[in-house]
Short mmCIF file of C-alpha atoms and ligand atoms in Angstrom, two decimals:
data_model
loop_
_atom_site.label_atom_id
_atom_site.label_comp_id
_atom_site.label_asym_id
_atom_site.label_seq_id
_atom_site.Cartn_x
_atom_site.Cartn_y
_atom_site.Cartn_z
CA UNK A 24 18.18 -17.81 -15.73
CA UNK A 25 20.64 -18.26 -13.47
CA UNK A 26 20.78 -17.65 -9.95
CA UNK A 27 22.43 -14.44 -10.26
CA UNK A 28 19.58 -12.28 -11.38
CA UNK A 29 18.69 -9.79 -9.14
CA UNK A 30 14.71 -9.94 -8.13
CA UNK A 31 13.63 -7.86 -10.47
CA UNK A 32 15.39 -9.24 -13.36
CA UNK A 33 13.62 -12.24 -12.54
CA UNK A 34 10.10 -10.57 -11.93
CA UNK A 35 10.48 -8.64 -14.86
CA UNK A 36 11.15 -12.06 -16.90
CA UNK A 37 7.68 -12.91 -15.94
CA UNK A 38 5.70 -9.79 -16.29
CA UNK A 39 5.48 -10.07 -12.44
CA UNK A 40 5.52 -6.61 -10.58
CA UNK A 41 8.08 -6.76 -7.55
CA UNK A 42 7.75 -3.55 -5.34
CA UNK A 43 9.17 -1.57 -2.18
CA UNK A 44 7.66 1.74 -0.26
CA UNK A 45 10.22 4.72 -0.47
CA UNK A 46 10.90 7.59 1.29
CA UNK A 47 12.41 10.84 -0.18
CA UNK A 48 15.08 11.13 2.62
CA UNK A 49 16.77 7.70 2.29
CA UNK A 50 16.41 7.80 -1.55
CA UNK A 51 18.39 11.34 -1.30
CA UNK A 52 21.04 10.43 1.69
CA UNK A 53 21.26 6.49 1.49
CA UNK A 54 23.54 5.21 -1.62
CA UNK A 55 23.01 2.04 -0.65
CA UNK A 56 19.10 2.12 0.07
CA UNK A 57 19.57 4.25 -3.97
CA UNK A 58 20.78 1.06 -5.32
CA UNK A 59 18.82 -1.09 -3.82
CA UNK A 60 15.72 0.08 -5.00
CA UNK A 61 17.26 0.56 -8.10
CA UNK A 62 18.78 -2.67 -8.71
CA UNK A 63 15.88 -5.25 -7.10
CA UNK A 64 12.63 -4.01 -7.57
CA UNK A 65 10.33 -2.90 -10.76
CA UNK A 66 7.43 -1.22 -9.19
CA UNK A 67 7.49 2.00 -5.97
CA UNK A 68 5.29 3.24 -3.80
CA UNK A 69 5.96 6.31 -1.79
CA UNK A 70 5.25 5.48 1.66
CA UNK A 71 4.06 8.67 3.24
CA UNK A 72 4.86 11.55 0.93
CA UNK A 73 1.43 11.50 -1.21
CA UNK A 74 -0.83 11.32 2.15
CA UNK A 75 -2.39 14.45 2.76
CA UNK A 76 -1.05 15.79 5.85
CA UNK A 77 2.90 15.77 4.05
CA UNK A 78 0.89 17.53 1.01
CA UNK A 79 -0.82 19.87 2.48
CA UNK A 80 0.80 22.22 4.91
CA UNK A 81 -2.23 24.52 4.77
CA UNK A 82 -5.85 24.50 3.68
CA UNK A 83 -5.22 26.23 0.18
CA UNK A 84 -1.24 25.02 0.00
CA UNK A 85 0.57 21.78 -1.33
CA UNK A 86 4.25 20.78 -1.13
CA UNK A 87 4.66 18.01 -3.50
CA UNK A 88 8.51 18.17 -2.51
CA UNK A 89 9.20 14.69 -1.58
CA UNK A 90 6.33 12.95 -3.58
CA UNK A 91 7.75 14.07 -7.16
CA UNK A 92 11.65 13.42 -5.97
CA UNK A 93 9.91 9.88 -5.22
CA UNK A 94 7.68 9.45 -8.37
CA UNK A 95 10.31 11.07 -10.91
CA UNK A 96 13.09 8.36 -9.36
CA UNK A 97 10.28 5.49 -10.29
CA UNK A 98 9.97 6.79 -13.89
CA UNK A 99 13.27 7.64 -14.20
CA UNK A 100 13.71 4.20 -14.04
CA UNK A 101 11.17 1.93 -15.82
CA UNK A 102 9.23 1.36 -12.67
CA UNK A 103 5.57 0.74 -11.85
CA UNK A 104 4.22 3.52 -9.31
CA UNK A 105 2.06 2.99 -7.14
CA UNK A 106 -0.24 6.89 -5.54
CA UNK A 107 -0.56 5.79 -1.54
CA UNK A 108 -3.27 7.24 -0.88
CA UNK A 109 -6.08 9.87 -1.71
CA UNK A 110 -8.35 9.38 1.66
CA UNK A 111 -7.53 8.26 4.59
CA UNK A 112 -8.13 8.79 8.25
CA UNK A 113 -4.89 9.03 9.30
CA UNK A 114 -2.23 11.56 8.62
CA UNK A 115 -4.86 14.40 8.20
CA UNK A 116 -3.24 17.26 7.96
CA UNK A 117 -2.32 19.24 11.21
CA UNK A 118 -4.65 22.15 10.66
CA UNK A 119 -7.40 19.48 10.48
CA UNK A 120 -8.66 19.25 13.54
CA UNK A 121 -9.26 23.25 14.26
CA UNK A 122 -11.20 23.71 10.96
CA UNK A 123 -14.67 24.47 11.38
CA UNK A 124 -16.38 23.30 8.23
CA UNK A 125 -19.68 22.75 6.78
CA UNK A 126 -20.08 18.90 4.91
CA UNK A 127 -20.34 21.00 1.85
CA UNK A 128 -16.66 22.44 2.56
CA UNK A 129 -15.53 18.90 3.20
CA UNK A 130 -16.68 17.51 0.15
CA UNK A 131 -15.33 20.21 -1.74
CA UNK A 132 -12.03 20.28 -0.55
CA UNK A 133 -12.14 16.53 -0.95
CA UNK A 134 -12.84 16.92 -4.90
CA UNK A 135 -10.32 19.50 -5.43
CA UNK A 136 -8.00 17.57 -3.30
CA UNK A 137 -8.62 14.46 -5.75
CA UNK A 138 -8.24 16.61 -8.36
CA UNK A 139 -5.01 18.16 -7.74
CA UNK A 140 -3.37 15.26 -6.44
CA UNK A 141 -4.39 12.43 -9.38
CA UNK A 142 -4.28 14.98 -11.95
CA UNK A 143 -0.85 16.26 -11.02
CA UNK A 144 0.34 12.62 -11.87
CA UNK A 145 -1.91 11.71 -13.93
CA UNK A 146 0.93 10.47 -16.43
CA UNK A 147 3.62 9.19 -13.79
CA UNK A 148 1.19 7.74 -11.26
CA UNK A 149 0.21 3.87 -13.12
CA UNK A 150 -2.24 2.59 -9.82
CA UNK A 151 -4.11 5.11 -6.25
CA UNK A 152 -4.63 3.34 -3.70
CA UNK A 153 -8.38 5.82 -3.81
CA UNK A 154 -9.43 4.73 -0.41
CA UNK A 155 -7.85 3.59 2.10
CA UNK A 156 -8.91 1.87 5.21
CA UNK A 157 -12.46 2.67 5.01
CA UNK A 158 -13.83 -0.56 7.07
CA UNK A 159 -13.91 -1.07 10.94
CA UNK A 160 -12.24 -4.25 12.06
CA UNK A 161 -16.05 -5.54 12.89
CA UNK A 162 -16.60 -4.74 9.63
CA UNK A 163 -18.73 -1.41 9.70
CA UNK A 164 -18.19 1.53 7.72
CA UNK A 165 -15.11 2.98 9.64
CA UNK A 166 -16.40 6.54 11.40
CA UNK A 167 -14.24 9.16 9.77
CA UNK A 168 -14.55 12.36 8.81
CA UNK A 169 -15.23 11.71 5.02
CA UNK A 170 -17.97 9.12 6.43
CA UNK A 171 -19.73 11.71 9.14
CA UNK A 172 -19.70 14.24 6.11
CA UNK A 173 -21.34 11.73 3.04
CA UNK A 174 -21.69 8.53 4.60
CA UNK A 175 -20.60 5.65 2.49
CA UNK A 176 -21.13 7.75 -0.90
CA UNK A 177 -17.93 9.24 -0.07
CA UNK A 178 -15.98 6.02 -1.79
CA UNK A 179 -18.30 6.44 -4.76
CA UNK A 180 -17.63 10.30 -5.40
CA UNK A 181 -13.67 9.37 -4.52
CA UNK A 182 -13.32 7.08 -7.45
CA UNK A 183 -15.00 8.90 -9.36
CA UNK A 184 -13.56 12.14 -8.90
CA UNK A 185 -10.27 10.20 -9.41
CA UNK A 186 -11.36 8.93 -12.78
CA UNK A 187 -11.71 11.85 -13.92
CA UNK A 188 -8.67 13.31 -13.86
CA UNK A 189 -6.62 10.11 -14.41
CA UNK A 190 -6.43 6.95 -16.30
CA UNK A 191 -4.94 5.15 -13.69
CA UNK A 192 -5.87 2.11 -12.16
CA UNK A 193 -8.00 2.90 -9.25
CA UNK A 194 -7.87 0.57 -6.13
CA UNK A 195 -9.35 -0.01 -2.44
CA UNK A 196 -7.05 -0.64 0.07
CA UNK A 197 -6.84 -1.97 3.28
CA UNK A 198 -5.23 -3.97 5.96
CA UNK A 199 -6.81 -7.34 8.07
CA UNK A 200 -8.49 -8.59 5.09
CA UNK A 201 -6.02 -10.80 3.61
CA UNK A 202 -7.68 -14.09 4.01
CA UNK A 203 -11.35 -14.75 3.98
CA UNK A 204 -12.45 -13.63 7.40
CA UNK A 205 -15.79 -11.33 8.68
CA UNK A 206 -13.50 -8.31 7.24
CA UNK A 207 -12.96 -9.19 3.77
CA UNK A 208 -16.68 -10.30 4.01
CA UNK A 209 -17.29 -6.51 4.28
CA UNK A 210 -15.20 -5.52 1.89
CA UNK A 211 -16.63 -8.16 -0.61
CA UNK A 212 -19.96 -6.78 0.02
CA UNK A 213 -18.63 -2.88 0.26
CA UNK A 214 -16.94 -3.40 -3.04
CA UNK A 215 -19.80 -5.31 -5.29
CA UNK A 216 -22.40 -2.35 -3.98
CA UNK A 217 -19.79 0.00 -5.37
CA UNK A 218 -19.63 -2.36 -8.30
CA UNK A 219 -23.41 -2.50 -8.77
CA UNK A 220 -23.50 1.63 -8.87
CA UNK A 221 -21.08 1.68 -11.62
CA UNK A 222 -18.36 3.38 -9.24
CA UNK A 223 -15.04 2.92 -11.51
CA UNK A 224 -13.47 0.74 -9.30
CA UNK A 225 -10.48 -1.10 -10.67
CA UNK A 226 -9.37 -3.02 -7.80
CA UNK A 227 -8.28 -4.25 -4.34
CA UNK A 228 -5.05 -3.73 -2.38
CA UNK A 229 -4.79 -6.30 0.25
CA UNK A 230 -2.40 -4.94 2.30
CA UNK A 231 -0.43 -7.88 4.13
CA UNK A 232 1.07 -6.69 7.26
CA UNK A 233 1.42 -10.00 8.67
CA UNK A 234 2.32 -8.82 11.81
CA UNK A 235 2.31 -11.82 14.47
CA UNK A 236 -0.42 -13.50 12.48
CA UNK A 237 0.41 -16.15 9.39
CA UNK A 238 -3.25 -16.97 7.71
CA UNK A 239 -3.25 -20.50 5.57
CA UNK A 240 -1.78 -18.73 2.13
CA UNK A 241 -4.50 -21.11 0.74
CA UNK A 242 -7.35 -18.56 2.74
CA UNK A 243 -5.68 -15.75 0.69
CA UNK A 244 -5.43 -17.06 -2.21
CA UNK A 245 -9.24 -18.14 -2.21
CA UNK A 246 -9.78 -14.65 -0.84
CA UNK A 247 -7.85 -12.89 -3.80
CA UNK A 248 -10.01 -15.51 -6.58
CA UNK A 249 -13.25 -13.82 -4.98
CA UNK A 250 -12.12 -10.41 -5.57
CA UNK A 251 -10.85 -11.67 -9.05
CA UNK A 252 -14.38 -13.01 -9.80
CA UNK A 253 -16.47 -9.92 -9.26
CA UNK A 254 -13.92 -8.61 -11.95
CA UNK A 255 -11.58 -6.85 -9.74
CA UNK A 256 -7.70 -7.31 -9.59
CA UNK A 257 -5.87 -8.04 -6.72
CA UNK A 258 -2.46 -6.45 -5.83
CA UNK A 259 -0.65 -7.14 -2.80
CA UNK A 260 0.62 -3.53 -1.21
CA UNK A 261 1.94 -3.65 2.14
CA UNK A 262 3.32 -6.63 2.94
CA UNK A 263 5.88 -7.10 5.75
CA UNK A 264 6.28 -10.46 7.88
CA UNK A 265 7.05 -9.94 11.79
CA UNK A 266 6.51 -11.71 14.51
CA UNK A 267 4.58 -11.08 17.87
CA UNK A 268 8.12 -10.33 20.43
CA UNK A 269 8.89 -12.77 22.54
CA UNK A 270 7.43 -16.03 20.38
CA UNK A 271 9.66 -15.75 17.64
CA UNK A 272 11.04 -19.05 16.13
CA UNK A 273 14.58 -19.69 17.02
CA UNK A 274 14.91 -19.75 12.67
CA UNK A 275 12.61 -16.89 12.53
CA UNK A 276 14.45 -15.88 9.22
CA UNK A 277 14.03 -19.04 8.07
CA UNK A 278 10.40 -19.10 8.86
CA UNK A 279 9.82 -15.77 7.72
CA UNK A 280 11.41 -17.02 4.00
CA UNK A 281 8.93 -20.08 4.22
CA UNK A 282 5.89 -17.57 4.33
CA UNK A 283 6.97 -15.01 1.75
CA UNK A 284 7.26 -17.96 -0.58
CA UNK A 285 4.07 -18.86 -0.17
CA UNK A 286 2.41 -15.93 -0.53
CA UNK A 287 4.33 -15.73 -3.95
CA UNK A 288 3.11 -18.93 -4.79
CA UNK A 289 -0.06 -17.79 -3.53
CA UNK A 290 0.83 -14.80 -6.35
CA UNK A 291 1.41 -16.94 -9.01
CA UNK A 292 -1.46 -19.41 -8.78
CA UNK A 293 -4.21 -17.20 -8.86
CA UNK A 294 -2.55 -14.93 -11.09
CA UNK A 295 -1.99 -11.77 -8.82
CA UNK A 296 1.04 -10.02 -10.67
CA UNK A 297 1.73 -7.39 -8.09
CA UNK A 298 3.48 -7.79 -4.47
CA UNK A 299 5.00 -4.77 -2.68
CA UNK A 300 6.90 -4.89 0.54
CA UNK A 301 6.22 -1.92 3.00
CA UNK A 302 10.02 -0.67 2.61
CA UNK A 303 13.22 -1.60 0.98
CA UNK A 304 15.14 -3.01 4.16
CA UNK A 305 15.08 -3.60 7.51
CA UNK A 306 16.90 -0.82 8.86
CA UNK A 307 14.25 1.95 7.42
CA UNK A 308 10.79 -0.38 8.11
CA UNK A 309 7.76 1.67 9.67
CA UNK A 310 7.85 -0.93 13.11
CA UNK A 311 11.17 0.78 13.97
CA UNK A 312 9.03 3.88 14.24
CA UNK A 313 6.75 3.41 16.83
CA UNK A 314 8.08 2.80 20.55
CA UNK A 315 5.43 0.19 20.88
CA UNK A 316 6.34 -1.69 18.47
CA UNK A 317 9.75 -3.19 19.10
CA UNK A 318 7.95 -4.54 22.08
CA UNK A 319 5.64 -6.04 20.68
CA UNK A 320 6.83 -7.75 17.11
CA UNK A 321 10.07 -8.29 16.18
CA UNK A 322 11.32 -5.11 13.71
CA UNK A 323 13.09 -7.35 10.82
CA UNK A 324 9.88 -8.29 8.88
CA UNK A 325 11.34 -6.95 5.20
CA UNK A 326 13.75 -8.75 2.45
CA UNK A 327 16.73 -7.13 2.89
CA UNK A 328 18.84 -6.69 6.49
CA UNK A 329 19.72 -3.57 7.86
CA UNK A 330 22.70 -3.45 5.66
CA UNK A 331 20.77 -3.82 2.42
CA UNK A 332 21.93 -7.28 2.23
CA UNK A 333 19.53 -9.80 1.02
CA UNK A 334 18.15 -12.32 3.53
CA UNK A 335 16.46 -15.83 2.80
CA UNK A 336 13.22 -14.14 2.71
CA UNK A 337 14.88 -12.80 -0.45
CA UNK A 338 16.17 -15.45 -2.09
CA UNK A 339 12.61 -17.72 -1.47
CA UNK A 340 11.12 -15.00 -3.52
CA UNK A 341 13.56 -15.07 -6.27
CA UNK A 342 13.71 -18.80 -6.26
CA UNK A 343 9.75 -18.91 -6.42
CA UNK A 344 9.57 -16.48 -9.24
CA UNK A 345 12.60 -18.54 -11.59
CA UNK A 346 10.67 -22.07 -10.49
CA UNK A 347 6.90 -21.34 -9.63
C1 XIL B 429 2.57 4.14 7.39
C2 XIL B 429 3.89 4.53 7.39
O1 XIL B 429 4.67 3.05 6.89
C3 XIL B 429 4.60 4.99 8.77
O2 XIL B 429 5.63 6.20 8.07
C4 XIL B 429 3.75 6.31 8.79
O3 XIL B 429 4.13 7.02 9.84
C5 XIL B 429 2.44 6.26 9.66
O4 XIL B 429 1.97 5.23 8.42
N1 XIL B 429 -0.93 1.28 6.48
C6 XIL B 429 -0.85 1.74 5.64
C7 XIL B 429 0.33 2.68 5.18
O5 XIL B 429 -2.00 1.75 4.38
O6 XIL B 429 0.26 4.24 5.06
C8 XIL B 429 1.13 3.30 7.14
O7 XIL B 429 2.18 3.28 6.55
C9 XIL B 429 1.06 1.60 7.57
C10 XIL B 429 -0.42 0.72 7.65
#
């Protein structure tokens, strides 16, 4: 295969999924964004549109406009669609805080939410992040509205409810657990326990937001392997590579490329067949959204620059998928 092939072509050719996270507004309004996604990726994840806040304007209503637009775009282009996410503690609807629910009401609400959302996309979403970020940074179960009402069993229930309405593969997804470390140890125990209780979980998503921190690729490979040995599929679900502001190397694009290459190599070596970057091009990276982020991190973490031109990291990934 020649080097003129797109990332999507070289990935597809070797059975690899290379993904990007999408927002509906850019898809509608920005032709170069839309073309980049269509030509360069064979997998997508809606960045926000499938989260509970955006989907639930009021307690008994849904707004699927943006979610449908993104999922339809993925299907129309033969892409693998990751659904993100059914249960999370962030981006809850605004009305949620004022709601004085009982534990039972909350449980019923979550069940209905999962049944409705995962059910609606049963034929169109291939994989779901059923539960996102349930483990706190110290490795304990994160205190959330869900844990508060149901304890650890909220995970069991969420996966079971999802499996009742869809055949999509079902993932647990988290950050800071990409390499072997205390947090991934805790998640390993949590997921082992779910499997022991026969909870229908198929895999784990390693977010891989590398913000200032680039764990040894060998440790990431080792981490991937141990989850695979549990019988779980492992995917890289939200990758980006940024440097601590003020501490970025002069050749940061090259260093970023080298790290993307190392992670792609770890994927090929372990048989992890899905790598999704969190955004399409630098201009719409989530790192640009928050006031404090540009002070903390460099804000060009993706494969395409502000103009949707491919960066060294893009070529590093393409070469790795051709040669690796
Ligand atoms: C982020 C989105 O990118 C932002 O647009 C939004 O304002 C906040 O959430 N981990 C996750 C993602 O699982 O859902 C987060 O997405 C980034 C961190």
